[in-house]
Amino acid sequence: MWRRRLSALLPRSPCSSSAPSSYQQKHRHILLPTPNEKPLAPSLLRLFTSQAGSDGGRPFIAFILGGPGSGKGTQCSRIASDFGFAHVSAGDLLRNEITSGTDQGELILEIIREGRIVPSEITVELVRKAIESTTAKRVLIDGFPRCEENRIAFEKITGTEPDLVVFFDCPEDLMVKRLLGRNQGRVDDNIETIKKRLKVFESLNMPVVNYYSSKGKAHKINATGSADEIFEAVRKLFSSLRL
């Protein structure tokens, strides 16, 4: 199932975007409550655990979403360490492809420099290969899907949905501050590109969060505190799951 050819299933156009307004004001109402607001209901726990392994032993899959600078990468590393997940970062996969020096890597670099979304057929293929290469029973997919086209492509190719979606909710000004302050030498860490990335995130990523929220699979984490404070909320969520 994981090895189906992409060319027969995916459109070749990249995700498109439009000018947004504040995503936190528009979308916060539809998200599930944070762990310190109330515990997960038993029905929600059953939803998280009922699908993993039902289609030939596939791993438990968690999508980790949040704007650039929301801290999701740091939290993913801690989740992987504490709860035994393989950490698959869509951003790292794309950057690794860039450093490979291939024609595809050069194309990805140009797209990222322009603040655009990498076409689904490229990202999904990299994610699929990463999932296939791990023997872990639990997988975090960090920063993916980035738009509805990504989501649809993933579900078509794998024939499955994530068991859990975690959304790190962070104010835009804090995300900008974090991105400018990390100084990692990345080509997309300049103020002009950061602003483009935030606009793209709001218009394209939030519909994915809202889609999974409507299915009872998304859980919001307040990402405004320190890394330790944020992870305490994350720890409560993952500790409550029957993994």
Backbone as JSON, one array per atom type, in Angstrom:
{
  "sequence": "MWRRRLSALLPRSPCSSSAPSSYQQKHRHILLPTPNEKPLAPSLLRLFTSQAGSDGGRPFIAFILGGPGSGKGTQCSRIASDFGFAHVSAGDLLRNEITSGTDQGELILEIIREGRIVPSEITVELVRKAIESTTAKRVLIDGFPRCEENRIAFEKITGTEPDLVVFFDCPEDLMVKRLLGRNQGRVDDNIETIKKRLKVFESLNMPVVNYYSSKGKAHKINATGSADEIFEAVRKLFSSLRL",
  "N": [[0.82, -1.21, 0.0], [1.97, 1.2, 0.79], [3.64, 1.63, -1.32], [2.51, 2.48, -3.67], [2.36, 3.96, -6.92], [3.02, 7.39, -7.37], [2.44, 8.98, -9.58], [0.07, 8.27, -10.8], [-1.87, 9.11, -9.11], [-1.65, 11.71, -8.08], [-2.19, 15.24, -8.43], [-0.33, 17.65, -10.4], [-0.01, 20.26, -9.75], [1.13, 22.83, -7.54], [0.25, 23.7, -4.1], [-2.03, 26.4, -3.72], [-2.32, 29.83, -2.64], [-3.95, 32.48, -0.74], [-4.5, 35.87, 0.34], [-4.58, 36.14, 3.87], [-6.45, 36.69, 7.01], [-6.11, 37.16, 10.61], [-5.26, 34.0, 11.79], [-5.62, 32.86, 14.3], [-7.8, 34.19, 15.44], [-9.8, 33.48, 13.67], [-9.96, 30.7, 13.7], [-9.65, 29.45, 16.19], [-11.88, 28.65, 17.65], [-12.79, 26.22, 16.67], [-11.06, 24.25, 17.37], [-10.03, 21.5, 19.45], [-10.05, 21.41, 23.1], [-7.2, 22.39, 25.15], [-4.86, 20.26, 27.0], [-4.89, 21.09, 29.73], [-7.37, 22.14, 30.05], [-9.52, 20.27, 29.99], [-9.77, 16.71, 30.53], [-9.08, 14.16, 28.02], [-11.83, 12.72, 26.39], [-13.23, 9.39, 26.81], [-14.24, 8.38, 24.36], [-12.76, 9.8, 22.49], [-10.2, 8.87, 23.02], [-10.52, 6.22, 22.19], [-10.85, 6.65, 19.47], [-8.34, 7.58, 18.75], [-6.83, 5.25, 19.04], [-7.95, 3.18, 17.63], [-7.44, 2.76, 14.94], [-4.71, 2.38, 14.25], [-2.6, -0.12, 13.07], [-4.66, -1.54, 11.95], [-4.63, -1.92, 9.25], [-2.84, -3.95, 8.23], [-0.79, -3.71, 10.05], [0.34, -1.15, 10.12], [2.24, 1.72, 11.29], [1.39, 3.67, 14.27], [0.32, 6.86, 13.55], [1.1, 10.23, 13.88], [0.32, 13.48, 13.05], [2.1, 16.47, 13.26], [1.5, 19.75, 13.63], [1.86, 23.29, 13.04], [2.68, 26.78, 12.99], [5.59, 28.24, 11.3], [8.28, 28.5, 13.49], [6.8, 27.92, 15.73], [7.74, 26.06, 17.45], [7.42, 23.35, 17.14], [9.23, 21.47, 16.14], [11.21, 21.18, 18.13], [9.62, 20.14, 20.18], [8.8, 17.75, 18.99], [11.17, 16.27, 18.98], [11.45, 15.74, 21.7], [9.12, 14.32, 22.24], [9.59, 12.07, 20.64], [11.8, 10.98, 21.98], [10.81, 10.48, 24.59], [8.48, 8.96, 24.25], [8.91, 6.98, 22.38], [8.7, 7.38, 19.55], [9.36, 7.43, 16.03], [10.85, 10.17, 14.42], [9.84, 12.01, 11.84], [10.62, 14.59, 9.87], [9.19, 16.79, 7.72], [10.27, 19.17, 6.77], [13.04, 18.79, 7.23], [13.49, 16.62, 5.54], [13.09, 17.82, 3.06], [15.14, 19.75, 3.12], [17.38, 18.09, 3.25], [17.21, 16.94, 0.77], [17.76, 19.16, -0.77], [20.49, 19.61, -0.16], [21.56, 17.42, -1.36], [22.2, 17.96, -3.95], [20.86, 17.35, -6.28], [18.78, 17.72, -9.26], [16.13, 17.91, -8.47], [16.51, 18.78, -5.86], [17.54, 21.36, -6.31], [15.31, 22.55, -7.45], [13.51, 22.47, -5.28], [14.86, 24.19, -3.53], [14.65, 26.68, -4.84], [11.87, 27.05, -4.77], [11.4, 27.23, -1.98], [12.89, 29.52, -1.37], [11.29, 31.44, -2.51], [9.2, 31.42, -0.79], [7.11, 29.7, -1.22], [4.9, 26.76, -1.3], [6.16, 23.49, -1.47], [5.53, 21.28, -4.19], [3.01, 18.74, -3.87], [3.54, 16.12, -4.83], [6.28, 15.84, -4.58], [6.88, 16.22, -1.82], [5.23, 14.28, -0.54], [6.25, 11.92, -1.58], [8.84, 11.89, -0.43], [8.15, 11.76, 2.3], [6.75, 9.33, 2.34], [8.8, 7.48, 1.7], [10.42, 7.83, 3.94], [8.77, 6.86, 6.0], [8.52, 4.2, 5.2], [11.12, 3.36, 5.6], [11.55, 3.09, 8.3], [11.38, 1.01, 11.23], [9.86, 1.51, 13.36], [6.99, 1.5, 15.52], [5.52, 3.68, 15.99], [5.05, 6.85, 14.64], [6.0, 10.18, 14.21], [5.01, 12.78, 12.17], [6.33, 15.58, 11.21], [5.41, 18.86, 10.59], [3.76, 18.4, 8.4], [0.67, 17.4, 6.9], [0.97, 20.28, 4.76], [-0.99, 21.61, 3.43], [-4.33, 21.31, 2.06], [-4.14, 19.86, -0.31], [-1.79, 18.36, 0.11], [-2.73, 16.79, 2.24], [-4.85, 15.3, 1.08], [-3.42, 13.95, -0.88], [-1.68, 12.37, 0.68], [-3.51, 10.7, 2.02], [-4.67, 9.38, -0.15], [-2.51, 7.94, -1.2], [-1.53, 6.34, 0.93], [-3.82, 5.18, 1.85], [-4.92, 5.65, 4.3], [-5.53, 7.51, 7.38], [-4.17, 9.95, 9.7], [-3.68, 8.98, 13.14], [-3.68, 10.78, 15.16], [-3.66, 14.33, 15.45], [-1.68, 17.0, 16.23], [-1.72, 20.35, 17.08], [0.28, 23.13, 17.35], [-0.32, 26.04, 18.81], [0.44, 29.31, 18.27], [1.17, 32.79, 18.69], [1.54, 35.11, 15.99], [3.5, 37.19, 16.15], [5.3, 36.19, 18.02], [6.23, 33.91, 16.73], [7.64, 35.1, 14.6], [9.66, 36.45, 16.04], [11.03, 34.27, 17.17], [11.96, 32.94, 14.87], [13.66, 34.84, 13.69], [15.54, 34.99, 15.66], [16.86, 32.54, 15.84], [18.95, 32.07, 14.03], [20.14, 30.09, 12.23], [21.25, 29.99, 9.79], [19.63, 29.31, 7.67], [18.13, 29.43, 4.4], [15.61, 30.47, 4.38], [15.26, 32.09, 6.57], [14.84, 34.97, 6.79], [13.44, 38.27, 7.09], [11.62, 39.01, 5.04], [10.99, 36.59, 3.73], [10.05, 35.13, 5.9], [7.66, 36.47, 6.53], [6.19, 35.86, 4.24], [6.03, 33.09, 4.53], [4.48, 32.84, 6.85], [2.03, 33.88, 5.99], [1.41, 32.02, 4.02], [1.21, 29.73, 5.6], [-1.02, 30.36, 7.23], [-3.17, 30.56, 5.39], [-3.16, 28.1, 4.09], [-2.46, 25.92, 5.81], [-4.13, 26.0, 8.07], [-6.76, 25.19, 7.19], [-6.34, 22.42, 7.04], [-5.9, 21.74, 9.73], [-8.41, 22.43, 10.74], [-10.03, 20.64, 9.32], [-9.3, 18.11, 10.4], [-9.96, 18.66, 13.02], [-12.72, 18.78, 12.83], [-13.24, 16.13, 12.58], [-12.65, 15.17, 15.01], [-10.0, 14.6, 15.63], [-7.93, 16.38, 16.06], [-5.79, 18.16, 18.31], [-5.17, 20.88, 20.35], [-2.25, 22.65, 21.38], [-0.99, 25.01, 23.6], [1.48, 27.13, 22.58], [3.07, 29.16, 23.66], [4.7, 29.37, 25.89], [7.72, 28.47, 27.75], [10.03, 25.96, 26.47], [9.96, 23.77, 28.2], [7.57, 24.21, 29.6], [5.71, 24.02, 27.54], [6.13, 21.37, 26.79], [5.18, 20.02, 28.99], [2.4, 20.15, 28.72], [2.23, 18.73, 26.34], [3.23, 16.24, 27.18], [1.22, 15.4, 28.96], [-0.85, 14.98, 27.14], [0.13, 12.88, 25.41], [0.68, 10.94, 27.29], [-1.85, 10.19, 27.99], [-2.76, 8.64, 25.94], [-3.43, 5.39, 24.66], [-0.93, 3.82, 23.7]],
  "CA": [[0.0, 0.0, 0.0], [2.83, 2.38, 0.89], [4.5, 1.72, -2.48], [1.77, 2.83, -4.88], [3.0, 5.01, -7.69], [2.42, 8.71, -7.17], [2.06, 9.66, -10.82], [-1.31, 7.95, -11.17], [-2.8, 9.54, -8.08], [-1.5, 13.07, -7.6], [-2.12, 16.36, -9.36], [1.01, 18.19, -10.48], [0.02, 21.67, -9.41], [1.4, 23.06, -6.12], [-0.81, 24.36, -3.34], [-2.16, 27.83, -3.98], [-2.63, 30.59, -1.42], [-4.59, 33.78, -0.86], [-4.19, 36.72, 1.49], [-5.42, 35.79, 5.01], [-6.49, 37.52, 8.2], [-5.5, 36.43, 11.73], [-5.79, 32.64, 11.88], [-6.01, 32.52, 15.65], [-9.14, 34.71, 15.68], [-10.77, 32.82, 12.8], [-10.02, 29.25, 13.77], [-9.45, 28.86, 17.51], [-13.12, 28.09, 18.19], [-13.1, 24.88, 16.19], [-10.07, 23.3, 17.87], [-10.31, 20.85, 20.72], [-9.41, 22.1, 24.21], [-5.86, 21.97, 25.54], [-4.92, 19.27, 28.08], [-5.2, 21.63, 31.05], [-8.76, 22.6, 30.1], [-10.26, 19.11, 30.46], [-9.14, 15.5, 30.03], [-9.63, 13.59, 26.82], [-12.97, 11.83, 26.6], [-12.95, 8.01, 26.41], [-14.52, 8.17, 22.94], [-11.65, 10.36, 21.74], [-9.1, 7.94, 23.18], [-10.78, 5.07, 21.33], [-10.62, 7.07, 18.1], [-6.9, 7.65, 18.53], [-6.17, 3.95, 19.1], [-8.7, 2.13, 16.95], [-7.06, 2.59, 13.55], [-3.34, 1.94, 14.08], [-2.44, -1.56, 12.98], [-5.83, -2.2, 11.37], [-4.43, -2.15, 7.82], [-1.61, -4.68, 7.98], [0.25, -3.4, 11.01], [1.0, 0.14, 9.9], [2.53, 2.39, 12.56], [0.56, 4.77, 14.78], [0.8, 8.06, 12.86], [0.68, 11.52, 14.44], [0.73, 14.69, 12.34], [2.43, 17.57, 14.16], [1.33, 20.96, 12.85], [2.07, 24.57, 13.71], [3.36, 27.74, 12.14], [7.05, 28.3, 11.41], [8.65, 29.16, 14.74], [5.91, 27.54, 16.82], [8.47, 25.17, 18.35], [6.99, 21.96, 16.99], [10.38, 20.6, 15.93], [11.78, 20.9, 19.46], [8.71, 19.26, 20.91], [8.83, 16.44, 18.36], [12.36, 15.57, 19.45], [11.19, 15.28, 23.06], [8.1, 13.27, 22.14], [10.25, 10.88, 20.11], [12.66, 10.42, 23.01], [10.07, 10.03, 25.77], [7.37, 8.05, 23.94], [9.31, 5.95, 21.43], [8.28, 7.65, 18.18], [10.29, 7.85, 14.99], [10.57, 11.56, 14.1], [9.98, 12.31, 10.42], [10.42, 16.02, 9.66], [9.04, 17.12, 6.3], [11.23, 20.22, 6.46], [14.38, 18.2, 7.15], [13.55, 15.81, 4.33], [13.26, 18.74, 1.93], [16.47, 20.35, 3.18], [18.34, 17.05, 2.89], [17.16, 16.8, -0.69], [18.47, 20.32, -1.31], [21.93, 19.42, -0.01], [21.99, 16.28, -2.19], [22.72, 18.49, -5.2], [20.1, 16.86, -7.43], [17.92, 18.7, -9.93], [14.97, 18.09, -7.6], [16.95, 19.61, -4.74], [17.64, 22.74, -6.78], [13.93, 23.03, -7.61], [12.98, 22.7, -3.93], [15.51, 25.39, -3.0], [14.05, 27.86, -5.47], [10.51, 27.2, -4.26], [11.48, 27.7, -0.59], [13.36, 30.92, -1.39], [10.16, 32.29, -2.89], [8.17, 31.32, 0.24], [5.99, 28.9, -1.71], [4.78, 25.38, -0.84], [6.7, 22.49, -2.38], [4.44, 20.46, -4.74], [2.67, 17.57, -3.07], [4.15, 14.88, -5.29], [7.64, 15.78, -4.07], [6.89, 16.05, -0.36], [4.61, 13.01, -0.17], [7.19, 10.85, -1.92], [9.88, 11.89, 0.59], [7.55, 11.28, 3.54], [6.46, 7.91, 2.17], [10.06, 6.74, 1.79], [10.88, 7.89, 5.33], [7.94, 5.94, 6.79], [8.89, 2.85, 4.8], [12.47, 3.02, 6.04], [11.61, 2.89, 9.74], [10.7, -0.16, 11.81], [9.15, 1.98, 14.55], [5.55, 1.29, 15.53], [4.9, 4.99, 16.19], [5.76, 7.81, 13.79], [5.6, 11.59, 14.19], [5.29, 13.46, 10.9], [6.5, 16.96, 11.67], [5.26, 19.89, 9.57], [3.07, 17.85, 7.24], [0.56, 18.07, 5.61], [1.01, 21.74, 4.81], [-2.17, 22.14, 2.76], [-5.32, 20.3, 1.78], [-3.65, 19.0, -1.38], [-0.91, 17.4, 0.78], [-3.54, 15.86, 3.03], [-5.56, 14.4, 0.17], [-2.41, 13.1, -1.52], [-1.23, 11.4, 1.67], [-4.57, 9.73, 2.28], [-4.83, 8.56, -1.35], [-1.36, 7.04, -1.38], [-1.41, 5.38, 2.03], [-5.1, 4.57, 2.15], [-5.19, 5.78, 5.73], [-5.49, 8.85, 7.97], [-3.41, 9.95, 10.95], [-4.41, 8.62, 14.35], [-3.7, 11.96, 16.02], [-3.11, 15.56, 14.89], [-1.37, 17.96, 17.28], [-1.51, 21.69, 16.54], [0.93, 24.06, 18.27], [-0.97, 27.34, 18.6], [1.41, 30.33, 18.68], [0.93, 34.09, 18.07], [2.42, 35.41, 14.85], [4.66, 38.0, 16.53], [6.25, 35.33, 18.71], [6.87, 33.06, 15.73], [8.62, 35.94, 13.9], [10.78, 36.67, 16.96], [11.8, 33.03, 17.29], [12.63, 32.65, 13.61], [14.75, 35.79, 13.5], [16.53, 34.81, 16.7], [17.54, 31.25, 15.89], [20.21, 32.26, 13.31], [20.68, 28.8, 11.82], [21.81, 30.08, 8.45], [18.73, 28.77, 6.67], [17.83, 30.41, 3.36], [14.26, 31.04, 4.57], [15.2, 32.81, 7.84], [14.96, 36.42, 6.66], [12.15, 38.85, 7.43], [10.7, 38.98, 3.92], [10.53, 35.22, 3.51], [9.27, 34.74, 7.07], [6.3, 37.01, 6.38], [5.53, 35.06, 3.22], [5.76, 31.76, 5.07], [3.36, 32.93, 7.79], [0.81, 34.04, 5.2], [1.13, 30.72, 3.39], [0.76, 28.83, 6.66], [-2.38, 30.69, 7.67], [-4.19, 30.31, 4.38], [-3.15, 26.73, 3.6], [-2.33, 24.9, 6.84], [-5.25, 26.01, 8.99], [-7.85, 24.32, 6.74], [-6.0, 21.03, 7.4], [-6.17, 21.63, 11.16], [-9.86, 22.47, 10.93], [-10.59, 19.4, 8.79], [-9.12, 17.05, 11.39], [-10.73, 19.05, 14.19], [-14.12, 18.4, 12.59], [-13.31, 14.67, 12.71], [-12.31, 14.83, 16.38], [-8.65, 14.06, 15.71], [-6.95, 17.42, 16.32], [-5.67, 18.61, 19.68], [-4.41, 22.13, 20.39], [-1.29, 22.88, 22.45], [-0.57, 26.4, 23.72], [2.93, 27.13, 22.31], [3.63, 30.47, 23.99], [5.58, 29.34, 27.05], [9.05, 27.91, 27.54], [9.99, 24.61, 25.91], [9.56, 22.85, 29.27], [6.15, 24.42, 29.88], [4.95, 23.47, 26.42], [6.23, 19.92, 26.79], [4.34, 19.48, 30.06], [1.09, 19.93, 28.11], [2.41, 17.65, 25.37], [3.4, 15.01, 27.93], [-0.09, 14.99, 29.45], [-1.63, 14.45, 26.02], [0.63, 11.59, 24.94], [0.55, 9.96, 28.38], [-3.24, 9.76, 28.07], [-3.07, 7.77, 24.81], [-3.06, 3.98, 24.81], [-0.02, 3.52, 22.6]],
  "C": [[0.86, 1.26, 0.0], [3.63, 2.61, -0.39], [3.75, 2.03, -3.78], [2.46, 3.98, -5.6], [2.25, 6.33, -7.51], [1.83, 9.27, -8.46], [0.6, 9.41, -11.2], [-2.33, 8.57, -10.24], [-2.78, 11.04, -7.82], [-1.58, 14.1, -8.72], [-0.73, 16.95, -9.35], [1.08, 19.68, -10.18], [0.29, 21.84, -7.93], [0.21, 23.7, -5.44], [-0.84, 25.83, -3.68], [-2.54, 28.53, -2.7], [-3.34, 31.87, -1.76], [-4.31, 34.57, 0.39], [-5.13, 36.43, 2.64], [-5.58, 36.92, 6.0], [-5.99, 36.68, 9.35], [-6.1, 35.05, 11.91], [-6.24, 32.3, 13.28], [-7.43, 33.01, 15.95], [-10.16, 33.91, 14.88], [-11.0, 31.37, 13.17], [-9.95, 28.67, 15.17], [-10.7, 28.16, 18.02], [-13.36, 26.65, 17.79], [-12.17, 23.82, 16.77], [-10.5, 22.7, 19.19], [-9.58, 21.55, 21.85], [-8.03, 21.55, 24.51], [-5.95, 21.03, 26.72], [-5.28, 19.84, 29.44], [-6.61, 22.2, 31.14], [-9.69, 21.48, 30.55], [-9.62, 17.86, 29.88], [-9.8, 15.0, 28.77], [-10.78, 12.65, 27.17], [-12.62, 10.42, 26.17], [-13.19, 7.75, 24.93], [-13.39, 8.69, 22.07], [-10.44, 9.45, 21.84], [-9.29, 6.71, 22.29], [-10.51, 5.43, 19.88], [-9.13, 7.08, 17.79], [-6.27, 6.28, 18.38], [-6.83, 2.87, 18.27], [-8.17, 1.83, 15.56], [-5.65, 2.03, 13.37], [-3.27, 0.42, 14.08], [-3.6, -2.27, 12.31], [-5.65, -2.52, 9.89], [-3.07, -2.8, 7.58], [-0.48, -4.27, 8.89], [0.98, -2.1, 10.76], [1.27, 0.81, 11.23], [1.43, 3.36, 12.97], [1.14, 6.06, 14.2], [0.22, 9.31, 13.52], [1.21, 12.64, 13.56], [0.98, 15.79, 13.37], [2.45, 18.86, 13.35], [1.52, 22.2, 13.7], [2.83, 25.49, 12.79], [4.87, 27.68, 12.27], [7.44, 29.11, 12.65], [7.76, 28.83, 15.91], [6.58, 26.59, 17.81], [8.14, 23.71, 18.19], [8.16, 21.0, 16.79], [11.04, 20.21, 17.24], [10.92, 19.93, 20.23], [8.69, 17.86, 20.31], [10.03, 15.63, 18.84], [12.13, 14.99, 20.84], [10.12, 14.18, 23.08], [8.74, 11.97, 21.66], [11.08, 10.19, 21.18], [11.86, 9.8, 24.15], [9.02, 8.96, 25.46], [7.67, 7.06, 22.82], [8.79, 6.13, 20.02], [9.49, 7.85, 17.27], [9.88, 9.26, 14.57], [10.87, 11.8, 12.62], [9.63, 13.78, 10.22], [10.35, 16.3, 8.16], [10.05, 18.19, 5.89], [12.64, 19.68, 6.31], [14.54, 17.35, 5.89], [13.78, 16.69, 3.1], [14.65, 19.36, 1.93], [17.56, 19.34, 2.84], [18.39, 16.83, 1.39], [17.88, 17.97, -1.36], [19.97, 20.1, -1.28], [22.45, 18.26, -0.85], [22.55, 16.74, -3.53], [22.01, 18.0, -6.45], [19.29, 17.98, -8.07], [16.68, 18.97, -9.08], [15.32, 18.96, -6.41], [17.06, 21.08, -5.12], [16.25, 23.35, -6.97], [13.31, 23.35, -6.26], [13.56, 23.98, -3.34], [14.89, 26.66, -3.56], [12.64, 28.12, -4.95], [10.51, 27.76, -2.85], [11.94, 29.15, -0.53], [12.23, 31.89, -1.71], [9.03, 32.23, -1.87], [6.96, 30.53, -0.18], [6.02, 27.49, -1.12], [5.35, 24.44, -1.9], [5.56, 21.61, -2.89], [4.25, 19.16, -3.98], [3.39, 16.31, -3.51], [5.58, 14.73, -4.81], [7.65, 15.46, -2.58], [6.33, 14.7, 0.05], [5.56, 11.85, -0.46], [8.31, 10.75, -0.87], [9.35, 11.35, 1.92], [7.28, 9.78, 3.46], [7.73, 7.07, 2.33], [10.58, 6.71, 3.23], [10.08, 6.94, 6.21], [8.31, 4.49, 6.47], [10.22, 2.41, 5.41], [12.58, 2.76, 7.53], [10.87, 1.63, 10.16], [9.9, 0.22, 13.05], [7.66, 1.74, 14.4], [4.78, 2.59, 15.72], [5.72, 6.02, 15.43], [5.15, 9.2, 13.95], [5.95, 12.15, 12.82], [5.19, 14.95, 11.18], [6.39, 17.93, 10.5], [4.58, 19.42, 8.3], [1.75, 17.24, 7.71], [0.48, 19.59, 5.75], [-0.18, 22.39, 4.1], [-3.13, 20.99, 2.5], [-4.87, 19.35, 0.68], [-2.69, 17.95, -0.82], [-1.72, 16.34, 1.5], [-4.23, 14.83, 2.14], [-4.59, 13.44, -0.49], [-1.94, 12.01, -0.56], [-2.27, 10.31, 1.88], [-4.82, 8.83, 1.06], [-3.73, 7.51, -1.44], [-1.32, 5.96, -0.31], [-2.71, 4.64, 2.31], [-5.49, 4.68, 3.61], [-5.15, 7.24, 6.14], [-4.61, 8.8, 9.22], [-4.3, 9.53, 12.11], [-4.59, 9.81, 15.27], [-3.1, 13.13, 15.26], [-2.92, 16.54, 16.04], [-1.04, 19.29, 16.63], [-0.92, 22.59, 17.61], [0.48, 25.48, 17.92], [-0.08, 28.45, 19.15], [1.12, 31.65, 17.99], [1.96, 34.4, 16.99], [3.66, 36.2, 15.27], [5.72, 37.17, 17.25], [6.96, 34.4, 17.72], [7.93, 33.84, 14.95], [9.85, 36.14, 14.76], [11.66, 35.42, 17.06], [12.59, 32.75, 16.02], [13.82, 33.57, 13.37], [15.88, 35.55, 14.5], [17.31, 33.52, 16.64], [18.83, 31.21, 15.07], [20.87, 30.94, 12.93], [21.25, 28.82, 10.4], [20.91, 29.52, 7.36], [18.34, 29.86, 5.67], [16.49, 31.09, 3.58], [14.13, 31.77, 5.89], [15.56, 34.29, 7.65], [13.55, 37.0, 6.75], [11.16, 38.78, 6.28], [10.12, 37.59, 3.7], [9.69, 34.73, 4.68], [7.84, 35.23, 6.95], [5.52, 36.23, 5.33], [5.13, 33.71, 3.78], [4.58, 31.78, 6.04], [2.04, 33.1, 7.06], [0.41, 32.73, 4.55], [0.59, 29.75, 4.42], [-0.69, 29.09, 7.02], [-3.43, 30.28, 6.66], [-4.27, 28.84, 3.97], [-3.15, 25.67, 4.7], [-3.53, 24.85, 7.77], [-6.46, 25.22, 8.49], [-7.6, 22.84, 7.04], [-6.31, 20.79, 8.87], [-7.67, 21.57, 11.4], [-10.54, 21.21, 10.41], [-10.48, 18.29, 9.83], [-9.8, 17.39, 12.71], [-12.18, 18.62, 14.04], [-14.32, 16.89, 12.71], [-12.92, 14.2, 14.11], [-10.9, 14.32, 16.57], [-7.6, 15.1, 16.11], [-6.97, 17.85, 17.78], [-4.74, 19.82, 19.71], [-3.5, 22.18, 21.61], [-0.9, 24.36, 22.44], [0.95, 26.45, 23.62], [3.59, 28.46, 22.65], [4.61, 30.45, 25.15], [6.98, 28.88, 26.7], [8.91, 26.51, 26.96], [9.53, 23.6, 26.96], [8.07, 22.98, 29.58], [5.28, 23.82, 28.78], [4.97, 21.95, 26.46], [5.4, 19.3, 27.92], [2.93, 19.22, 29.53], [1.14, 18.79, 27.1], [2.47, 16.3, 26.08], [2.06, 14.49, 28.44], [-0.93, 14.38, 28.33], [-1.16, 13.05, 25.64], [0.57, 10.53, 26.02], [-0.87, 9.41, 28.47], [-3.62, 8.79, 26.94], [-2.63, 6.34, 25.1], [-2.22, 3.57, 23.61], [0.56, 2.13, 22.73]]
}
